[in-house]
Amino acid sequence: MSLLTVRNLWVTYPQSDSSQQVVNAIEDVSFRLAAGEKIGFVGESGCGKSTLGKAIMRLLPTNSRIEGDILFEGKSIPAMNAEALRRFRGEAVGLIFQDPMTRLDPLMTIGNHCLETLYAHEPHLTKQQAKQRALDTLAAVKIPEDRWNQYPHEFSGGMRQRVAIALALLLNPKLIIADEPTTSLDVRVSAEILRELTRLCQEREMGLLLISHDLATIATYCDRIVVMNKGRKEEEGTVEQIFGNPQAEYTQILLKSALHVQTNERVEELTPTAPPLKKPILTLDRLQKHYTIETSLIQRILTNAKPKITKAVENVHLELYEGEIFGLVGESGCGKSTLSRTILQLVPATGGTVTFCGEELTTLSPAQIRSKRREMQMIFQDPSASLNPMMTVGESIADPLIIHQLTDTPAQTRSQVLAMLERVGLNPADEYYDRYPNQLSGGQQQRVGIARALITKPKLVICDEPVSMLDATIQAEVLELMLELKREHNLTYLFITHDLWLARFLCDRIAVMNQGQIIEWGDTQEIFFNPREPYTQELLAAAPLLAKQG
């Protein structure tokens, strides 16, 4: 008997306007998953991958229309009562969401997240038993014990994702549904976690349904692959069949888009030569950002413990030249995102200087910094957290124009926003202008974030994983767009990424960051083909390579 059976599944989301044509999010999808088997779902954003996972967990909006069968160990999931469904979620099936920040309670510590999950399903556990199991699970995803009392906002995006994975594994489920589980993780930690998931699948006969736009990851860790397109199943087969001899034209397009980045076949066309040495546009000199982790009052009284200092950024020196793309790579939690926020003075530096266009930023007033930010924009890693859910797409993109008084009339503002929506591939622009973030897929939200950052035509754009949530075809289109805008406006990019093949494809120079410090930097080809540091060598060895598949 199959662990999970989906037969002729149709899902239709509720329409806000009854006159609109009905659009099916899922159309007649069928597949089976056996115990211990790993199946991957791939396809561009909005193709129905995440909807499928939510349908299995019964997490769709209440007025969604569902037709077809979803069976877990022969039992109908849609027919489960409230108590059976509560036990099914967590004990039988664990779900790893794509966006951990919106799934973690900002008022709860990481430890309390784990304890709440355990006590909800296993109330007989003692406090010590529950804490030890939670610590063991957190350790498996590389979260150290001393982070137990910290809150989600004190974690990097990658570390929050590790917490989400730990919460899914706490109750030893029979099936894991992982929706882009390693999007915000570096290649080394991603490889460790996926190896751990696949090991558990083998040891515990646990099924894995892996949803991802990363074709190399799917090829490396899955037994079978289902290719989705516009809610329909294009084709299904083994890794060897799909990657070695794809039948559907759509699958062939996906593979071609992914391979042209990994094989670097267009690097000379897309990447300009490194700029000549001249006065840098951005200089970081001995830049530091330290955080204090406070101990509890009781700990201070009983142990005389002193606050612990975390050196998120430590003595960083970098120079970025006008017109170049500078890559910053390293594992999640190494300080990449903190460095970017310190450059923008979103968080104050503990020490050192940040000089932008000849002006030292750490000494400026808040009003002066606000003025400079028109020329320094950021594309954030997590678009859903960086977009105001109460503002439409058009309002979000128009906001920087209004703040910096870059247009004279509302009509002029709207015209520029619509043009930018078209440039980032959100067509028809008029329709997307009036949508809200929750009406967009993750990839579409990311494109809104890119449009918002580029609308002021800045000199420096700090890109924090700007295409991490996009599928291969859309990723290629967005990269082309970013490069076109770079050439048109002579932009400089600081490109933060954990995707090493993307960094090689895009960047002129690369710096490798580890534990808050830059440990190695140089020309891209030098870093990839002659890395000096063992850590850099480990990163390169862990990166999944699609070209090896098939």
XYZ file of C-alpha atoms in Angstrom:
550
model
C 0.000 0.000 0.000
C 1.291 3.482 -0.883
C 2.129 5.897 1.900
C 0.514 8.787 -0.018
C -1.854 8.553 -2.980
C -3.165 11.542 -4.913
C -5.758 10.763 -7.606
C -7.252 13.204 -10.105
C -6.795 16.193 -7.810
C -8.336 19.534 -8.799
C -8.000 22.690 -6.696
C -9.748 25.975 -7.470
C -9.086 29.042 -5.340
C -11.935 31.420 -4.498
C -12.270 34.353 -6.878
C -12.712 37.893 -5.544
C -14.770 38.794 -8.609
C -17.495 36.314 -9.517
C -17.397 37.510 -13.109
C -13.802 36.374 -13.528
C -13.109 33.169 -15.372
C -12.483 30.263 -13.006
C -8.758 29.408 -12.795
C -7.673 26.046 -11.453
C -4.524 26.055 -9.298
C -4.263 22.252 -9.702
C -5.686 20.345 -12.663
C -6.134 16.578 -12.607
C -2.837 15.694 -10.844
C -2.175 12.097 -9.804
C 0.863 10.403 -8.226
C 1.874 7.865 -5.580
C 4.593 7.999 -2.931
C 5.837 4.862 -1.205
C 7.315 4.655 2.297
C 10.988 5.559 2.164
C 10.664 7.106 -1.303
C 11.755 10.636 -2.210
C 9.819 12.452 -4.901
C 10.611 15.951 -6.163
C 8.178 18.497 -7.606
C 9.676 21.150 -9.873
C 8.251 23.981 -11.933
C 8.192 27.764 -12.065
C 6.627 29.886 -9.329
C 2.836 29.847 -9.495
C 2.702 26.403 -11.151
C 0.868 24.809 -8.206
C 3.705 23.125 -6.277
C 2.977 24.814 -2.947
C -0.782 24.503 -3.456
C -0.312 20.753 -3.764
C 1.521 20.589 -0.422
C -1.133 22.692 1.294
C -3.922 20.545 -0.176
C -2.323 17.410 1.295
C -2.124 19.096 4.714
C -5.620 20.648 4.365
C -4.245 24.145 4.745
C -6.027 25.727 1.778
C -8.527 28.587 2.260
C -11.829 27.231 3.580
C -13.808 28.206 0.471
C -11.388 26.522 -1.946
C -12.953 23.863 -4.129
C -11.199 20.486 -4.053
C -12.056 17.456 -6.167
C -10.334 14.089 -6.310
C -8.775 11.780 -3.701
C -5.908 12.323 -1.243
C -5.149 9.188 0.767
C -2.564 8.679 3.524
C -1.985 5.000 4.298
C -5.325 4.345 2.628
C -7.267 6.860 4.754
C -8.911 9.893 3.191
C -7.339 13.155 4.372
C -10.324 15.320 3.315
C -12.618 13.046 5.386
C -10.611 13.389 8.635
C -12.372 15.002 11.593
C -10.749 17.808 13.592
C -9.004 15.539 16.118
C -7.710 13.129 13.495
C -6.475 16.057 11.414
C -4.679 17.584 14.427
C -2.787 14.341 15.051
C -2.150 13.849 11.337
C -0.366 17.203 11.159
C 2.918 16.793 12.912
C 2.742 13.173 14.044
C 2.096 11.611 10.628
C 3.209 14.411 8.301
C 5.621 17.254 8.943
C 5.544 20.373 6.798
C 8.562 22.606 6.203
C 7.336 25.942 4.887
C 9.062 28.086 2.295
C 8.997 31.216 4.448
C 10.066 30.541 8.061
C 9.732 34.107 9.361
C 5.978 34.164 8.776
C 5.578 30.745 10.478
C 7.535 31.490 13.667
C 5.943 33.453 16.520
C 8.062 36.585 17.075
C 7.078 36.592 20.783
C 8.316 33.049 21.467
C 11.874 31.857 21.930
C 13.195 29.091 19.723
C 13.153 26.734 22.700
C 9.500 27.468 23.461
C 8.591 26.826 19.809
C 10.007 23.323 20.199
C 8.421 22.660 23.607
C 4.998 23.846 22.431
C 5.128 21.449 19.492
C 6.162 18.494 21.660
C 3.635 19.115 24.450
C 0.782 19.559 21.956
C 1.278 15.974 20.794
C 3.137 14.253 23.658
C 1.947 15.879 26.909
C 3.332 12.960 28.979
C 6.935 14.082 28.394
C 8.765 15.581 31.348
C 10.288 19.020 30.899
C 13.774 17.511 30.816
C 12.788 14.844 28.258
C 11.125 17.420 26.009
C 14.047 19.835 26.207
C 16.614 17.116 25.504
C 14.729 15.859 22.455
C 14.395 19.421 21.194
C 18.107 20.127 21.741
C 19.061 16.924 19.919
C 16.852 17.854 16.968
C 18.181 21.426 16.863
C 21.738 20.080 16.966
C 20.963 17.904 13.934
C 20.278 21.080 11.932
C 23.299 22.914 13.395
C 21.505 25.161 15.900
C 23.712 25.312 19.023
C 22.313 24.986 22.526
C 23.200 28.560 23.462
C 20.586 29.874 20.979
C 17.754 28.192 22.934
C 16.495 31.396 24.583
C 16.754 33.628 21.525
C 13.898 34.889 19.352
C 13.354 34.461 15.583
C 14.398 38.041 14.773
C 17.819 37.308 16.313
C 18.451 34.583 13.717
C 19.561 34.918 10.120
C 17.155 33.817 7.383
C 19.046 30.568 6.944
C 19.070 29.798 10.655
C 15.320 30.450 10.882
C 14.868 27.909 8.117
C 16.897 25.388 10.107
C 14.551 25.955 13.062
C 11.556 25.307 10.779
C 13.138 22.033 9.641
C 13.794 21.002 13.235
C 10.145 21.662 14.179
C 9.012 19.390 11.334
C 11.323 16.584 12.497
C 10.543 16.788 16.228
C 7.697 14.241 16.197
C 9.386 11.701 13.888
C 6.699 11.858 11.159
C 6.190 9.239 8.453
C 6.158 11.839 5.682
C 7.910 15.174 5.271
C 6.508 17.749 2.856
C 9.347 20.202 2.288
C 8.364 23.366 0.399
C 11.650 24.982 -0.710
C 13.296 23.863 2.575
C 16.807 25.049 1.711
C 16.077 28.218 -0.280
C 17.835 30.439 2.264
C 20.556 27.986 3.290
C 24.130 27.906 2.084
C 25.272 24.915 0.049
C 27.136 23.208 2.885
C 24.321 23.341 5.440
C 21.790 22.577 2.689
C 23.716 19.451 1.755
C 23.981 18.375 5.413
C 20.258 18.819 6.050
C 19.155 17.112 2.847
C 21.544 14.237 3.537
C 19.997 13.998 7.006
C 16.463 14.017 5.562
C 17.303 11.337 3.010
C 19.056 9.252 5.703
C 15.919 9.429 7.861
C 13.836 8.388 4.861
C 15.930 5.245 4.528
C 16.220 4.402 8.233
C 12.613 5.127 9.228
C 10.904 4.339 5.920
C 9.865 8.002 5.905
C 8.572 9.499 2.672
C 9.834 12.838 1.373
C 7.921 15.161 -0.925
C 10.443 17.830 -1.892
C 9.123 20.968 -3.600
C 11.864 23.058 -5.165
C 12.862 25.173 -8.134
C 16.487 24.011 -7.669
C 16.812 21.302 -10.286
C 20.295 20.256 -9.152
C 19.049 19.652 -5.598
C 16.062 17.648 -6.835
C 18.323 15.575 -9.084
C 20.760 14.894 -6.258
C 18.355 13.844 -3.502
C 15.165 12.479 -5.129
C 14.248 9.115 -6.663
C 11.482 10.396 -8.941
C 10.534 13.793 -10.322
C 7.199 15.381 -11.229
C 7.380 18.454 -13.483
C 4.518 20.920 -12.965
C 3.381 23.699 -15.290
C 0.311 25.935 -14.840
C -1.299 23.512 -12.393
C -0.828 20.461 -14.588
C 1.604 17.562 -14.454
C 3.794 17.824 -17.557
C 5.678 14.592 -17.001
C 6.858 12.186 -14.315
C 9.787 9.794 -14.192
C 13.010 8.779 -12.534
C 15.871 11.248 -12.205
C 17.640 9.508 -15.079
C 14.581 9.719 -17.333
C 13.744 13.366 -16.630
C 17.281 14.739 -16.779
C 18.675 12.351 -19.345
C 15.794 12.259 -21.813
C 13.078 14.834 -21.024
C 9.982 14.397 -23.189
C 8.016 17.587 -22.488
C 9.133 20.813 -24.143
C 8.597 22.669 -20.863
C 11.018 20.334 -19.045
C 13.611 20.902 -21.745
C 13.271 24.686 -21.264
C 13.692 24.352 -17.487
C 16.849 22.278 -17.880
C 18.326 24.633 -20.440
C 17.719 27.647 -18.188
C 19.371 25.977 -15.199
C 22.311 24.580 -17.137
C 23.322 27.840 -18.775
C 24.063 29.285 -15.309
C 25.870 26.230 -13.965
C 27.924 25.554 -17.076
C 28.800 29.262 -17.285
C 28.165 29.077 -21.020
C 27.146 32.740 -21.310
C 29.435 34.288 -18.735
C 31.424 36.296 -21.316
C 28.246 37.725 -22.818
C 26.572 38.607 -19.541
C 29.417 39.525 -17.226
C 31.513 42.583 -18.015
C 35.228 42.492 -17.477
C 36.410 43.604 -14.064
C 36.470 47.402 -13.875
C 39.826 49.169 -13.938
C 41.259 50.179 -10.586
C 39.990 53.627 -9.636
C 38.448 55.362 -6.674
C 36.004 52.895 -5.061
C 32.309 53.701 -4.792
C 32.119 51.855 -1.444
C 34.876 51.264 1.097
C 34.566 49.294 4.332
C 37.436 49.727 6.762
C 37.693 47.522 9.878
C 33.903 47.355 9.992
C 32.434 45.652 13.056
C 28.957 44.765 14.253
C 28.663 43.050 17.630
C 25.488 41.904 19.373
C 25.024 41.314 23.086
C 23.106 38.203 24.100
C 21.681 39.005 27.504
C 21.403 36.301 30.151
C 18.293 36.046 32.316
C 18.133 37.794 35.690
C 18.144 34.444 37.516
C 21.248 33.291 35.608
C 23.049 36.524 36.441
C 22.213 36.167 40.145
C 23.096 32.479 40.448
C 26.145 32.259 38.204
C 27.352 35.855 37.948
C 27.229 35.239 34.184
C 28.229 38.095 31.923
C 26.395 38.947 28.693
C 27.737 37.027 25.710
C 29.050 38.988 22.754
C 28.343 37.723 19.238
C 30.712 39.154 16.645
C 28.418 39.071 13.623
C 30.829 41.222 11.572
C 34.465 41.511 12.609
C 37.116 43.756 11.066
C 35.845 43.599 7.489
C 37.709 45.525 4.815
C 36.283 45.659 1.283
C 36.332 47.979 -1.710
C 33.656 47.990 -4.431
C 34.315 49.792 -7.703
C 31.775 51.543 -9.853
C 30.080 49.250 -12.369
C 31.235 45.930 -10.923
C 29.281 43.006 -9.512
C 30.909 41.939 -6.265
C 29.810 38.594 -4.838
C 29.686 37.755 -1.139
C 29.295 34.059 -0.312
C 29.289 32.022 2.892
C 27.060 29.846 5.035
C 23.874 31.075 6.721
C 24.645 32.899 9.952
C 28.151 33.913 8.838
C 27.281 37.623 8.844
C 26.483 38.367 5.172
C 23.075 39.933 5.787
C 24.263 41.752 8.909
C 27.096 43.229 6.853
C 24.643 44.514 4.252
C 22.411 46.127 6.874
C 25.410 47.739 8.519
C 26.510 49.201 5.187
C 23.075 50.786 4.796
C 23.138 51.907 8.445
C 19.913 50.004 9.085
C 21.827 48.776 12.127
C 24.605 50.924 13.640
C 28.198 49.744 13.319
C 30.050 48.808 16.503
C 33.306 50.024 14.972
C 35.014 50.917 11.714
C 33.837 53.047 8.823
C 31.574 52.866 5.756
C 32.464 55.309 2.988
C 30.019 55.685 0.077
C 30.818 58.013 -2.833
C 33.459 59.704 -0.710
C 31.179 60.314 2.296
C 31.587 58.526 5.625
C 28.164 57.185 6.602
C 28.608 56.197 10.237
C 28.825 59.869 11.291
C 25.712 61.070 9.431
C 22.442 62.002 11.104
C 19.301 59.889 10.488
C 17.962 62.523 8.075
C 21.226 62.562 6.119
C 21.296 58.761 5.967
C 17.706 58.716 4.703
C 18.709 61.033 1.864
C 21.694 58.842 0.923
C 19.524 55.704 0.763
C 18.008 56.869 -2.505
C 21.387 56.022 -4.030
C 21.775 52.805 -1.995
C 18.933 50.343 -2.309
C 18.507 46.779 -1.151
C 16.757 43.724 -2.531
C 15.891 41.686 0.541
C 16.144 37.941 0.958
C 12.563 37.490 2.201
C 10.085 39.410 0.011
C 6.962 38.531 1.984
C 8.499 39.968 5.162
C 9.772 43.119 3.419
C 6.476 43.989 1.671
C 3.689 45.675 3.624
C 0.688 43.296 3.492
C -1.707 46.258 3.710
C -0.278 48.000 0.634
C -0.929 47.031 -2.961
C 1.948 46.139 -5.255
C 1.653 49.524 -6.956
C 1.705 51.392 -3.636
C 4.772 49.443 -2.440
C 6.784 50.231 -5.550
C 5.615 53.843 -5.625
C 6.550 54.410 -1.985
C 10.284 55.150 -2.600
C 9.377 57.604 -5.377
C 7.080 59.476 -3.006
C 9.475 59.369 -0.034
C 12.344 60.791 -2.073
C 10.078 63.153 -4.073
C 11.257 61.811 -7.432
C 7.995 62.449 -9.305
C 5.772 65.519 -9.567
C 2.278 64.056 -9.964
C 0.394 60.846 -9.045
C -0.023 60.128 -12.761
C 3.735 60.314 -13.293
C 4.301 58.024 -10.306
C 1.824 55.458 -11.605
C 3.363 55.572 -15.078
C 6.859 54.831 -13.725
C 5.565 52.010 -11.507
C 3.690 50.363 -14.392
C 6.795 50.569 -16.570
C 8.880 48.926 -13.832
C 6.300 46.166 -13.356
C 6.601 45.360 -17.033
C 10.398 45.366 -16.788
C 10.390 42.743 -14.041
C 7.961 40.538 -15.939
C 4.725 41.172 -14.023
C 2.263 41.466 -16.872
C -0.352 42.738 -17.364
C 1.066 45.548 -15.223
C -2.344 47.138 -14.550
C -3.592 43.908 -13.006
C -0.566 43.402 -10.750
C -0.598 47.064 -9.690
C -3.765 46.531 -7.617
C -2.889 43.150 -6.120
C -1.713 42.580 -2.557
C 1.395 40.540 -1.618
C -0.670 37.583 -0.372
C -2.178 37.276 -3.858
C 1.256 36.609 -5.377
C 3.482 33.558 -5.446
C 6.859 33.699 -3.720
C 8.628 34.343 -6.987
C 6.240 37.135 -7.930
C 6.757 38.758 -4.522
C 10.502 38.674 -5.120
C 10.077 40.474 -8.433
C 8.085 43.193 -6.663
C 10.980 43.562 -4.224
C 13.403 43.972 -7.132
C 11.153 46.572 -8.772
C 10.865 48.524 -5.516
C 14.660 48.597 -5.112
C 15.392 49.699 -8.674
C 12.635 52.305 -9.058
C 14.829 55.111 -7.613
C 17.679 54.326 -10.056
C 20.306 53.929 -7.325
C 24.095 53.842 -7.755
C 24.585 50.827 -5.455
C 22.201 47.901 -5.084
C 22.803 45.403 -2.295
C 21.212 42.151 -3.423
C 20.586 39.756 -0.523
C 19.670 36.457 -2.238
C 17.541 38.351 -4.792
C 16.640 35.338 -6.949
C 16.732 32.579 -4.328
C 12.958 32.027 -4.516
C 12.693 32.040 -8.299
C 12.586 29.009 -10.561
C 15.264 28.519 -13.187
C 13.442 30.143 -16.114
C 12.286 33.208 -14.173
C 15.658 33.446 -12.439
C 17.390 33.703 -15.803
C 14.947 36.414 -16.934
C 15.428 38.444 -13.735
C 19.216 38.174 -13.956
C 19.054 39.394 -17.548
C 16.887 42.302 -16.363
C 19.280 43.201 -13.541
C 22.198 43.164 -15.967
C 20.324 45.301 -18.493
C 19.521 47.859 -15.796
C 23.121 47.743 -14.615
C 24.383 48.591 -18.101
C 21.764 51.304 -18.624
C 22.380 53.088 -15.313
C 25.971 52.043 -14.532
C 24.828 50.322 -11.354
C 27.131 48.605 -8.880
C 25.874 45.383 -7.276
C 26.927 43.798 -4.007
C 25.504 40.353 -4.666
C 24.996 38.205 -1.557
C 24.250 34.578 -2.352
C 24.749 31.005 -1.210
C 24.412 29.775 -4.803
C 28.049 29.388 -5.831
C 27.272 28.660 -9.487
C 25.195 31.814 -9.669
C 28.067 33.789 -8.135
C 30.484 32.375 -10.708
C 28.081 33.173 -13.531
C 27.377 36.737 -12.450
C 30.206 38.245 -10.412
C 33.474 39.941 -11.335
C 35.007 39.398 -7.915
C 34.016 37.253 -4.934
C 34.669 37.404 -1.196
C 34.134 34.389 1.064
C 32.782 35.117 4.548
C 33.007 32.816 7.564
C 32.130 33.587 11.200
C 31.884 37.311 10.584
C 35.190 37.681 8.754
C 36.278 37.827 5.116
C 38.649 34.891 4.820
C 39.357 34.989 1.079
C 38.641 37.245 -1.879
C 39.735 37.692 -5.450
C 38.708 37.387 -9.095
C 35.851 34.952 -9.619
C 37.838 32.496 -11.706
C 40.652 32.475 -9.160
C 38.278 31.701 -6.279
C 36.625 28.854 -8.165
C 39.623 27.211 -9.739
C 42.318 27.937 -7.163
C 40.679 28.388 -3.727
C 43.235 28.805 -0.964
C 41.120 28.337 2.153
C 39.849 24.857 3.216
C 36.449 26.417 4.014
C 36.121 27.698 0.439
C 37.062 24.271 -0.855
C 34.346 22.695 1.342
C 31.727 25.101 -0.005
C 32.625 24.297 -3.598
C 32.595 20.548 -2.940
C 29.121 20.722 -1.358
C 27.451 22.646 -4.204
C 25.086 20.382 -6.210
C 25.942 20.443 -9.908
C 23.175 19.790 -12.413
C 25.652 19.096 -15.203
C 26.642 15.868 -13.420
C 23.097 14.529 -13.625
C 21.475 12.587 -16.413
